[in-house]
Short mmCIF file of C-alpha atoms in Angstrom, two decimals:
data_model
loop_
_atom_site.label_atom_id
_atom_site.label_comp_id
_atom_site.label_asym_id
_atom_site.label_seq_id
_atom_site.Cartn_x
_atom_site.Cartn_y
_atom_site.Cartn_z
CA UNK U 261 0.00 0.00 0.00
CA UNK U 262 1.64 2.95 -0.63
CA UNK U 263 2.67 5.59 1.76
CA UNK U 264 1.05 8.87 2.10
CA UNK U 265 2.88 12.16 2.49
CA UNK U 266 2.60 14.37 6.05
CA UNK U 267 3.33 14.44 9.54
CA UNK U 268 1.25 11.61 11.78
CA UNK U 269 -0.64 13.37 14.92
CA UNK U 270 2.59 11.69 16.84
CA UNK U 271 5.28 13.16 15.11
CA UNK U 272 3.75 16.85 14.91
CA UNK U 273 3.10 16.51 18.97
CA UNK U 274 6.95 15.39 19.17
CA UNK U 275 7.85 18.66 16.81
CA UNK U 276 6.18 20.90 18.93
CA UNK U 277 7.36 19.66 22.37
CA UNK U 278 10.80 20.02 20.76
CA UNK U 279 10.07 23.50 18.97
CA UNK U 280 8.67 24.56 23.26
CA UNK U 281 12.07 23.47 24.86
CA UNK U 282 14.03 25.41 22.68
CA UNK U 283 11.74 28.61 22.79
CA UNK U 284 11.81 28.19 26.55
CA UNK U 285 15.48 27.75 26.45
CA UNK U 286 16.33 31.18 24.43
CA UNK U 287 13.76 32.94 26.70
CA UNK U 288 15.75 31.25 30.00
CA UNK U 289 19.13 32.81 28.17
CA UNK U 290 17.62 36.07 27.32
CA UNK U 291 16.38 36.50 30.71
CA UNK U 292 19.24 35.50 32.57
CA UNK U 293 20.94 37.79 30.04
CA UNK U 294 18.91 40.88 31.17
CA UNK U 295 19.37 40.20 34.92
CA UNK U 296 22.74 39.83 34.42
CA UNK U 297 23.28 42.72 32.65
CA UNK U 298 20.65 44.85 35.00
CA UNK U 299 22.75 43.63 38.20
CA UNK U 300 26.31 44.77 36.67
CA UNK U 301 24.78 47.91 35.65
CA UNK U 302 23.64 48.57 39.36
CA UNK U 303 26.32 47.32 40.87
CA UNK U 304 28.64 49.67 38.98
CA UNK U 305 26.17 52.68 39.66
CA UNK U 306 26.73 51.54 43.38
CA UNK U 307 30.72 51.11 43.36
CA UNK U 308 30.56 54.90 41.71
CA UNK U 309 28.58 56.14 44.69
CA UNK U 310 31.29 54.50 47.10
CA UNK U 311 34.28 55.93 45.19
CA UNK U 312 32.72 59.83 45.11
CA UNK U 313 32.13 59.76 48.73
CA UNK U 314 36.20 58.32 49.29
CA UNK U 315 36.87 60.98 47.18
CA UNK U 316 35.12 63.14 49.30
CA UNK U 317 36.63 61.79 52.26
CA UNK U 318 40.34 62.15 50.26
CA UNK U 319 40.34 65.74 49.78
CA UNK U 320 39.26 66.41 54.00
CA UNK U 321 41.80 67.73 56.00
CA UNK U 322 43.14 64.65 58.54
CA UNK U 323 41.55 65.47 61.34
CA UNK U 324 38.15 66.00 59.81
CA UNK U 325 38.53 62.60 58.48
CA UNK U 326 35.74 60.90 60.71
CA UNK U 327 31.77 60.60 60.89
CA UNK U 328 29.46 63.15 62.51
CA UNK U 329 28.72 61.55 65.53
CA UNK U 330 31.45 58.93 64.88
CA UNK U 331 34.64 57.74 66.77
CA UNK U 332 36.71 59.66 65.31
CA UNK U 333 34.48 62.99 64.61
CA UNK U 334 34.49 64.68 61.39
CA UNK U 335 32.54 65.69 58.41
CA UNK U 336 31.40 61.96 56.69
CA UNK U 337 27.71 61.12 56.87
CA UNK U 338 27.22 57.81 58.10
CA UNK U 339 24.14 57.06 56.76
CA UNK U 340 23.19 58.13 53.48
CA UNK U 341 19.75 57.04 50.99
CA UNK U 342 19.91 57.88 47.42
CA UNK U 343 17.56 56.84 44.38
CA UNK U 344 19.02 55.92 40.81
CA UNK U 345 18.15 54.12 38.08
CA UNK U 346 15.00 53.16 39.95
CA UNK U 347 17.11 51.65 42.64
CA UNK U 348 17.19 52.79 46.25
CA UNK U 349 20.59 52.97 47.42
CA UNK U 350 22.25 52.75 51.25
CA UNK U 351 25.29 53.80 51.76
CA UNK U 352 26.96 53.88 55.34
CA UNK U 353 30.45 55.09 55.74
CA UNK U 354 32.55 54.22 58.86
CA UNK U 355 35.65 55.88 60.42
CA UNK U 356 37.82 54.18 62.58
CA UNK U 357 40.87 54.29 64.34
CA UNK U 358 43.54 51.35 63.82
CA UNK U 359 46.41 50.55 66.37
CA UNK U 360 48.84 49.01 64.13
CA UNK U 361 50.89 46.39 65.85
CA UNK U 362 54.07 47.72 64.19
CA UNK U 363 54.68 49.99 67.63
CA UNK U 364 52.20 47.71 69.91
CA UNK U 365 49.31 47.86 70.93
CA UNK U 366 47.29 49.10 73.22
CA UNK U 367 47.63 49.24 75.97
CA UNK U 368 51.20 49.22 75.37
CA UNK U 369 51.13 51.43 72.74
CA UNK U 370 50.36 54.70 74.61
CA UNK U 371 49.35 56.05 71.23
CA UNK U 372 47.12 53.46 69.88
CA UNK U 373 45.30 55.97 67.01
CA UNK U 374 47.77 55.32 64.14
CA UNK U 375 45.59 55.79 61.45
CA UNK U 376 42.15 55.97 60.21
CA UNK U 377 40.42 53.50 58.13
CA UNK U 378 37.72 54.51 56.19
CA UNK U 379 35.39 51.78 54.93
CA UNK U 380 32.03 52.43 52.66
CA UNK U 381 29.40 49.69 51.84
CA UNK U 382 26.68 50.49 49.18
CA UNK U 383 23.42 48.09 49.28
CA UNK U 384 20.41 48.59 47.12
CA UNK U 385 16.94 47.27 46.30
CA UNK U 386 14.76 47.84 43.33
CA UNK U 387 14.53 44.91 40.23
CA UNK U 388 18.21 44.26 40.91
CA UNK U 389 18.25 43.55 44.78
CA UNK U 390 21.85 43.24 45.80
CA UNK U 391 22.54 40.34 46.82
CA UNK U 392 25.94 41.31 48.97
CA UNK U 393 27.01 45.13 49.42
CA UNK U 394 29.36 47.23 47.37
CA UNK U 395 32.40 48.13 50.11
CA UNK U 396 35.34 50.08 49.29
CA UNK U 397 37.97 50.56 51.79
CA UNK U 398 40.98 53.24 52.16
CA UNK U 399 43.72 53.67 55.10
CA UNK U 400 44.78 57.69 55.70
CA UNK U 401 47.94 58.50 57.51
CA UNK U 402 48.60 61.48 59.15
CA UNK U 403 50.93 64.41 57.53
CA UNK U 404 53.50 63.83 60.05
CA UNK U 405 53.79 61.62 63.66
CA UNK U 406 51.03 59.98 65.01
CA UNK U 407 49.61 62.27 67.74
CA UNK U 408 47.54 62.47 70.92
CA UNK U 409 43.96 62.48 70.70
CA UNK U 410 43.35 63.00 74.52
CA UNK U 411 41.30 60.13 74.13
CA UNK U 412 41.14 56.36 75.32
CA UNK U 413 40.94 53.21 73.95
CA UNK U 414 37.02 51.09 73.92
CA UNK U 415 36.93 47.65 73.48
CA UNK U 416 34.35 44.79 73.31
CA UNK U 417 34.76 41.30 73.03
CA UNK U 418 31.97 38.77 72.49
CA UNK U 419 31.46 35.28 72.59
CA UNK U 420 28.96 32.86 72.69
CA UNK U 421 27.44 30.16 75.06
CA UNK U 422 30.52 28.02 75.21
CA UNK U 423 33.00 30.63 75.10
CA UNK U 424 33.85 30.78 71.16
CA UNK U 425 34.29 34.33 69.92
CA UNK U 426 30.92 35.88 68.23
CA UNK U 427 32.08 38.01 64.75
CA UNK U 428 30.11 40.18 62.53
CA UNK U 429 28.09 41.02 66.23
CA UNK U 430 26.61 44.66 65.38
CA UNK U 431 27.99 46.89 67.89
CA UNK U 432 26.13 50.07 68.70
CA UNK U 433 27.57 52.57 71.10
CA UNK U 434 26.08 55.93 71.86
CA UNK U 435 27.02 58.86 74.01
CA UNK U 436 24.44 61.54 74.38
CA UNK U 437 26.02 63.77 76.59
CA UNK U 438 29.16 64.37 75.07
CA UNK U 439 29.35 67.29 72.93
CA UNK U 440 29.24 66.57 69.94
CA UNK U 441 27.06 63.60 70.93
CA UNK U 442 28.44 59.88 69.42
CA UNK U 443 26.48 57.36 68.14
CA UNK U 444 28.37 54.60 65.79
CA UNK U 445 27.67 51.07 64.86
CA UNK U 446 30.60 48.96 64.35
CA UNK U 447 31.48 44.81 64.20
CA UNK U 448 33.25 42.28 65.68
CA UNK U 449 36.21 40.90 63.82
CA UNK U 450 37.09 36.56 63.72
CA UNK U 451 38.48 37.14 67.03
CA UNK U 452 34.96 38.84 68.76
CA UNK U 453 36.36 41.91 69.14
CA UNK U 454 35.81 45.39 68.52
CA UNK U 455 38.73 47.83 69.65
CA UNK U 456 37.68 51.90 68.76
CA UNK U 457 40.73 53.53 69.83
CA UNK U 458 40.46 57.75 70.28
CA UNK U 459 37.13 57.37 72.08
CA UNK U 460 36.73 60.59 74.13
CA UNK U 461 37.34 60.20 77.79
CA UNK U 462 33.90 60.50 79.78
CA UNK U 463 32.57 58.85 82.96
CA UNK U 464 29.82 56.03 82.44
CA UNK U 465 28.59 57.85 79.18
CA UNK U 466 28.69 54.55 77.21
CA UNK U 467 25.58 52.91 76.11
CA UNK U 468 27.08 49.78 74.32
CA UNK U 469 24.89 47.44 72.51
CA UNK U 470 26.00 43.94 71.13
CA UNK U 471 22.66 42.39 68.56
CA UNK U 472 23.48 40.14 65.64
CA UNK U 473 20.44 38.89 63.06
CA UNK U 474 18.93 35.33 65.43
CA UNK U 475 20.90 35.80 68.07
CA UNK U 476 20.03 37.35 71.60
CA UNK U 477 20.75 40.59 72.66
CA UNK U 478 23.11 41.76 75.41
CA UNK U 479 23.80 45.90 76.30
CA UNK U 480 24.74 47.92 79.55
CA UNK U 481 22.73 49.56 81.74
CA UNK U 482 22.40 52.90 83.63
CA UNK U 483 21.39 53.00 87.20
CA UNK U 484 17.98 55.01 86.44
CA UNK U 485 17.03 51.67 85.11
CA UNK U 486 18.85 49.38 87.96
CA UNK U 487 20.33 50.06 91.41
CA UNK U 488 23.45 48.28 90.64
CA UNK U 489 24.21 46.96 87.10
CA UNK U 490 26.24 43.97 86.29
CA UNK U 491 27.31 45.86 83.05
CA UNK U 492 27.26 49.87 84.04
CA UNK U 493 27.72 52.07 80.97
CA UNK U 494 30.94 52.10 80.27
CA UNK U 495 34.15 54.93 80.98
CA UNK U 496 36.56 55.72 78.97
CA UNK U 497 39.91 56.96 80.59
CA UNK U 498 42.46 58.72 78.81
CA UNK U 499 45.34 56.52 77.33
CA UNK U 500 43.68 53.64 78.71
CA UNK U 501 42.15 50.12 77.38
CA UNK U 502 38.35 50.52 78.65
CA UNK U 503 37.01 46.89 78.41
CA UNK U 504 33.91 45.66 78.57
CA UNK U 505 32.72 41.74 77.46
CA UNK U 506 28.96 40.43 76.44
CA UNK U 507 27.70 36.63 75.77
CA UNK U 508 25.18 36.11 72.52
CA UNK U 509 24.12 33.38 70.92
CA UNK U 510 21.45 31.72 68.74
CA UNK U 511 17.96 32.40 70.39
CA UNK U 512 16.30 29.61 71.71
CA UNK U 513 12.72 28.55 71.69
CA UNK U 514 10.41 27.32 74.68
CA UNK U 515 6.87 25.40 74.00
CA UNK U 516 4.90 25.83 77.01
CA UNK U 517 1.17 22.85 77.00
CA UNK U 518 -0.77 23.37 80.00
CA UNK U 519 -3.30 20.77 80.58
CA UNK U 520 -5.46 19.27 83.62
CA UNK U 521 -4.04 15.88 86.26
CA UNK U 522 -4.28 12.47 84.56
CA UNK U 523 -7.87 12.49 86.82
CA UNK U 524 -8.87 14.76 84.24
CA UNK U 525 -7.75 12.58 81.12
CA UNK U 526 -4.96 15.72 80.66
CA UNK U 527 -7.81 17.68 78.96
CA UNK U 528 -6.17 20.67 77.51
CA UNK U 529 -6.55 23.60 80.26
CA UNK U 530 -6.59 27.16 77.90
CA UNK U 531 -6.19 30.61 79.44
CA UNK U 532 -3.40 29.89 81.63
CA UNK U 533 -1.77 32.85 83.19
CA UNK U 534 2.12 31.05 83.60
CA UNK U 535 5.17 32.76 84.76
CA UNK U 536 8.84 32.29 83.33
CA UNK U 537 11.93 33.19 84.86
CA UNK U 538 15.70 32.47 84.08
CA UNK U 539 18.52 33.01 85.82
CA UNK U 540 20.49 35.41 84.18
CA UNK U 541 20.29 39.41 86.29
CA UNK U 542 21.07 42.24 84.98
CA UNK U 543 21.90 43.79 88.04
CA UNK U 544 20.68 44.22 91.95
CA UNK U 545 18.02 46.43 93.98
CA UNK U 546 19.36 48.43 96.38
CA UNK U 547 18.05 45.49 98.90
CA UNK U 548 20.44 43.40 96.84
CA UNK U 549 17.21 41.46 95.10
CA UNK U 550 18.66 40.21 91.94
CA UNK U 551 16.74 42.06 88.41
CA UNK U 552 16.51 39.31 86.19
CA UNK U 553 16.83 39.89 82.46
CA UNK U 554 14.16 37.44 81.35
CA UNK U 555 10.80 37.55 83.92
CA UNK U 556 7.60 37.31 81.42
CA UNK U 557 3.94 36.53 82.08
CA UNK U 558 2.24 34.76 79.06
CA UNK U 559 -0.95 32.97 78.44
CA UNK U 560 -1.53 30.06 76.79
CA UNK U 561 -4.04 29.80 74.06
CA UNK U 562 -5.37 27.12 71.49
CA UNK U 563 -4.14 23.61 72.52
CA UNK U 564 -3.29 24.97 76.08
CA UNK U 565 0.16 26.09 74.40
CA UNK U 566 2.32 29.52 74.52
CA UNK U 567 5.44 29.65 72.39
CA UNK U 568 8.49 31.98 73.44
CA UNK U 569 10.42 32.09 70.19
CA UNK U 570 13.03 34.94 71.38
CA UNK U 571 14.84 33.42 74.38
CA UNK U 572 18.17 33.09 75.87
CA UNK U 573 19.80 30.13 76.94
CA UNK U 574 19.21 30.07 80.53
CA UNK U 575 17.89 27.71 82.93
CA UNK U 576 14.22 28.59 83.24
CA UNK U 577 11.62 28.11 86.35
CA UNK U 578 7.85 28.07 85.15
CA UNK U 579 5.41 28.81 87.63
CA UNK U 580 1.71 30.59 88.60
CA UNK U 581 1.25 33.76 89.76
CA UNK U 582 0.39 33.19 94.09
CA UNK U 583 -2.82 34.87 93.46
CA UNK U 584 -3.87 32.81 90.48
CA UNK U 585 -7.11 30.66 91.11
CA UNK U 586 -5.02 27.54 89.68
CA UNK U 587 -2.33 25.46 90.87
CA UNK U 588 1.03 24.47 89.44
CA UNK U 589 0.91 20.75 90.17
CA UNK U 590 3.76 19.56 88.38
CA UNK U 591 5.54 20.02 85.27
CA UNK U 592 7.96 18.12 82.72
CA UNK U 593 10.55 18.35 82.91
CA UNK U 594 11.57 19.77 86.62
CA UNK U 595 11.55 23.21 87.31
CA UNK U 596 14.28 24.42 86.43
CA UNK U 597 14.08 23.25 83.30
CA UNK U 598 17.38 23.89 80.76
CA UNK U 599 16.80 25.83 77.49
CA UNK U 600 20.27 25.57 75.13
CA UNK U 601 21.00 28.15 72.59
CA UNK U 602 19.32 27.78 69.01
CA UNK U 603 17.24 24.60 70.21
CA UNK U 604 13.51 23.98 71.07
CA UNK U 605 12.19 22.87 74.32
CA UNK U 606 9.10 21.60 75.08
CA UNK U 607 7.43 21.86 78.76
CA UNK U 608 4.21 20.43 79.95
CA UNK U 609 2.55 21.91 83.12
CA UNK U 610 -0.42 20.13 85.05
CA UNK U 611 -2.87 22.77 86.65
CA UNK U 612 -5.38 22.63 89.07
CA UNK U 613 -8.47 24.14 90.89
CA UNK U 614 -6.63 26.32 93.42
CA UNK U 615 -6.82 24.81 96.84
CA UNK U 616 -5.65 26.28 100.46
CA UNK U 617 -2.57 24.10 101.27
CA UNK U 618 -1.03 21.60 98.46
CA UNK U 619 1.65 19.22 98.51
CA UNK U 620 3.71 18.65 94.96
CA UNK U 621 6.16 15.74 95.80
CA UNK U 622 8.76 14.41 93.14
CA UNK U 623 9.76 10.94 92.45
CA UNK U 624 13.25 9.84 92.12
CA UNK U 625 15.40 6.38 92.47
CA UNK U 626 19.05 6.72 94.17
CA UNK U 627 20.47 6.92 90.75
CA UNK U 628 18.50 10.86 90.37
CA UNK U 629 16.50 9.05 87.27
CA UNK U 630 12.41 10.18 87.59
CA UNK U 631 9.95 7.09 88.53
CA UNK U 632 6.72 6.37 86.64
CA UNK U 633 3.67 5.42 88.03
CA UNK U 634 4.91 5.01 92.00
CA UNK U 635 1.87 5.08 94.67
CA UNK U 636 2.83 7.60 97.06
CA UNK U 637 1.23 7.86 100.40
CA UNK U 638 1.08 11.35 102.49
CA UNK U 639 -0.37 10.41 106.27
CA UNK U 640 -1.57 12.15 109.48
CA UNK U 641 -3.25 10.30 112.42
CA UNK U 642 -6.67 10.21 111.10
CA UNK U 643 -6.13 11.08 107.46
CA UNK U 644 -4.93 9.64 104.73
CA UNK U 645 -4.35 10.05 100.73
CA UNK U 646 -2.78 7.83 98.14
CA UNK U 647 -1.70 8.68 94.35
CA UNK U 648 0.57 7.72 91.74
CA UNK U 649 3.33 9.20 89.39
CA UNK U 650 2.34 9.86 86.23
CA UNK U 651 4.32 8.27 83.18
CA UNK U 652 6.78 9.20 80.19
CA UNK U 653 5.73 12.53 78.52
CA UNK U 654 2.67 13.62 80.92
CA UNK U 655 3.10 16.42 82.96
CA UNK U 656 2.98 14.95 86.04
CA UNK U 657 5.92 12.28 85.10
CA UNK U 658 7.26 11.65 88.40
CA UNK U 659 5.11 13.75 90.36
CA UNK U 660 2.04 13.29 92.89
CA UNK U 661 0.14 16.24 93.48
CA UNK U 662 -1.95 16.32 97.05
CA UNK U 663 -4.40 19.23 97.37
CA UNK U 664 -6.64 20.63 99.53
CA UNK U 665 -4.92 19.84 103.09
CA UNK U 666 -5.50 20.67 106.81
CA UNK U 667 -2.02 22.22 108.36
CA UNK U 668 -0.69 19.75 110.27
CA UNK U 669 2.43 17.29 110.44
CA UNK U 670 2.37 14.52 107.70
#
């Protein structure tokens, strides 16, 4: 029979699913072409923006070589927004001091400001977000010896929960009542540290700050906000190495399911006014009562649960308030209950009708490991009342809860 002429349904589908891929192809490479020629052309505009402000920064006399309301002080803006090319641009400039280790350091080096280091980073957003700033970076000497600035020398070191130095921490420090006031941001180096050398000599006029992106937060504190601070805002004293150290680290998260006793099949219990505490104090009263950093009253909602996303790592103690019309009667884990850095902990609490006197007791074998589902017995002549432990996961896991007693000797 002989063959007709044409495409079969078959072989046109194949044609076209051929003739798509290679459309969709030149449209991926003509897009990627157009981003990548879009993000070269911003980033250029940005590196432009960085060089005319060095420029500016060139042509400045030395000693107005510095930030307004910068360590050192000059005539730079540190913050500056500009729109181009329908991008927004950023650009901060920083000023800073270096003690070169050629002559020592401080506080050796009795005249730790060798030089300043100016360093500029342009970020934008727009169609062509950047994806990692623009920086340029320049070193001035001074026209002749290195001098005196009357100042001192501010440093900060940070490190984490186990003692490893934090970098890239975002450190803020502010003066308000010097004249002209300072307020800088700076960063750690690999080391954790942040040395500003030529910081003008005041007493306790230091508000330092130490905050990096997921981590928790650590700063001083003036005694109009706490008797006696564990980190006072800070002095700087001429020629000298002012010092001052702060532990961050990833923020940890605590899940928080209040529900009713085993009696009670552990219905969820909603509404729950629950108190957490940690450990850490930020100072002292003037009674010497300790401030603690982290003292919160939350309420748990849907499910009986409460989630504190923002924590430190701290030992915690979860409680009632005394005047609540509900019990705590018992919890797992113990009270206090460990919360590490960057990890999620869960926490179940057993609550209760309020009662006049209550008894929590907590089960454990020689060997400090909790017991499941013990019978305890609590006694007086004339009285007595029997429960049991709860088991793995429950609230009451190694816990009998007695309510409701006469005062007396069991």
């Amino acid at each position: 029979m002989p063959r007709k002429n044409g495409f079969t349904l078959i072989e046109t589908l194949i044609a076209s699913v051929i003739l798509m891929i290679f459309i969709t192809a030149v449209l991926t490479i003509v897009q990627l072409s157009v981003r990548s020629l879009g993000e070269a052309r911003v980033r250029s505009t940005a590196i432009q923006l960085a060089q005319d402000r060095l420029e500016v920064a060139r042509n400045l006399p030395y000693d107005r070589v510095g930030t307004i309301g910068g360590i050192p002080i000059g005539d730079l803006i540190q913050s500056e927004s500009v729109t181009k090319l329908g991008s927004h641009f950023s650009i901060d400039t920083t000023v800073i001091y270096i003690d070169d280790p050629f002559d020592g350091s401080a506080p050796a080096d009795i005249l730790p400001s060798d030089y300043k280091r100016i360093r500029i980073s342009v970020s934008w957003t727009g169609a062509f977000k950047s994806k990692k700033p623009a920086v340029v970076m320049l070193d001035i000497s001074p026209p002749g010896l290195e001098s005196d600035n009357g100042g001192g020398t501010l440093s900060v070191v940070v490190f984490n929960s186990v003692g490893q130095p934090v970098e890239n921490a975002n450190v803020h420090i502010e003066a308000s009542t010097l004249t002209p006031p300072i307020n800088i941001h700076t960063y750690t180096d690999v080391f954790g540290r942040a040395m500003i050398p030529g910081a003008p000599v005041c007493e306790a006029c230091y508000h330092v700050s130490v905050t990096k992106e997921g981590y928790t937060t650590e700063r001083t504190y003036g005694m109009d906000e706490v008797d006696n601070p564990t980190h006072p805002h800070l002095t700087i004293i001429k020629a000298k190495v002012s010092e001052i150290s702060f532990a961050i680290d990833t923020l940890a998260t605590l899940v928080i399911k209040t529900t009713r006793s085993k009696a009670s099949d552990y219905s969820v219990f909603s509404g729950v006014n629950v108190i957490v505490r940690g450990t850490k104090e930020i100072g002292r009263t003037s009674d010497d009562d300790p401030v603690y950093k982290i003292s919160r009253s939350v309420t748990t909602g849907a499910g009986g649960l409460v989630t504190l996303s923002d924590l430190d790592w701290d030992a915690y103690t979860v409680g009632v308030p005394p005047s609540s019309s509900i019990d705590f009667a018992g919890s797992w884990p113990f009270n206090p209950l460990a919360v590490a850095a960057g990890q999620t902990t869960e926490m179940s609490i057993i609550v209760e009708p309020a009662s006049t006197n209550t008894y929590l007791v907590q089960l454990e074998n020689s060997e400090h490991l909790p017991l499941e589902a013990v019978l305890a017995e609590l006694s007086r002549p004339g009285y007595i009342a029997t429960s049991s432990s709860g088991t793995q996961s429950k609230g009451d896991y190694s816990q009998v809860f007695f309510p409701s007693l006469m005062p007396a000797i069991y």
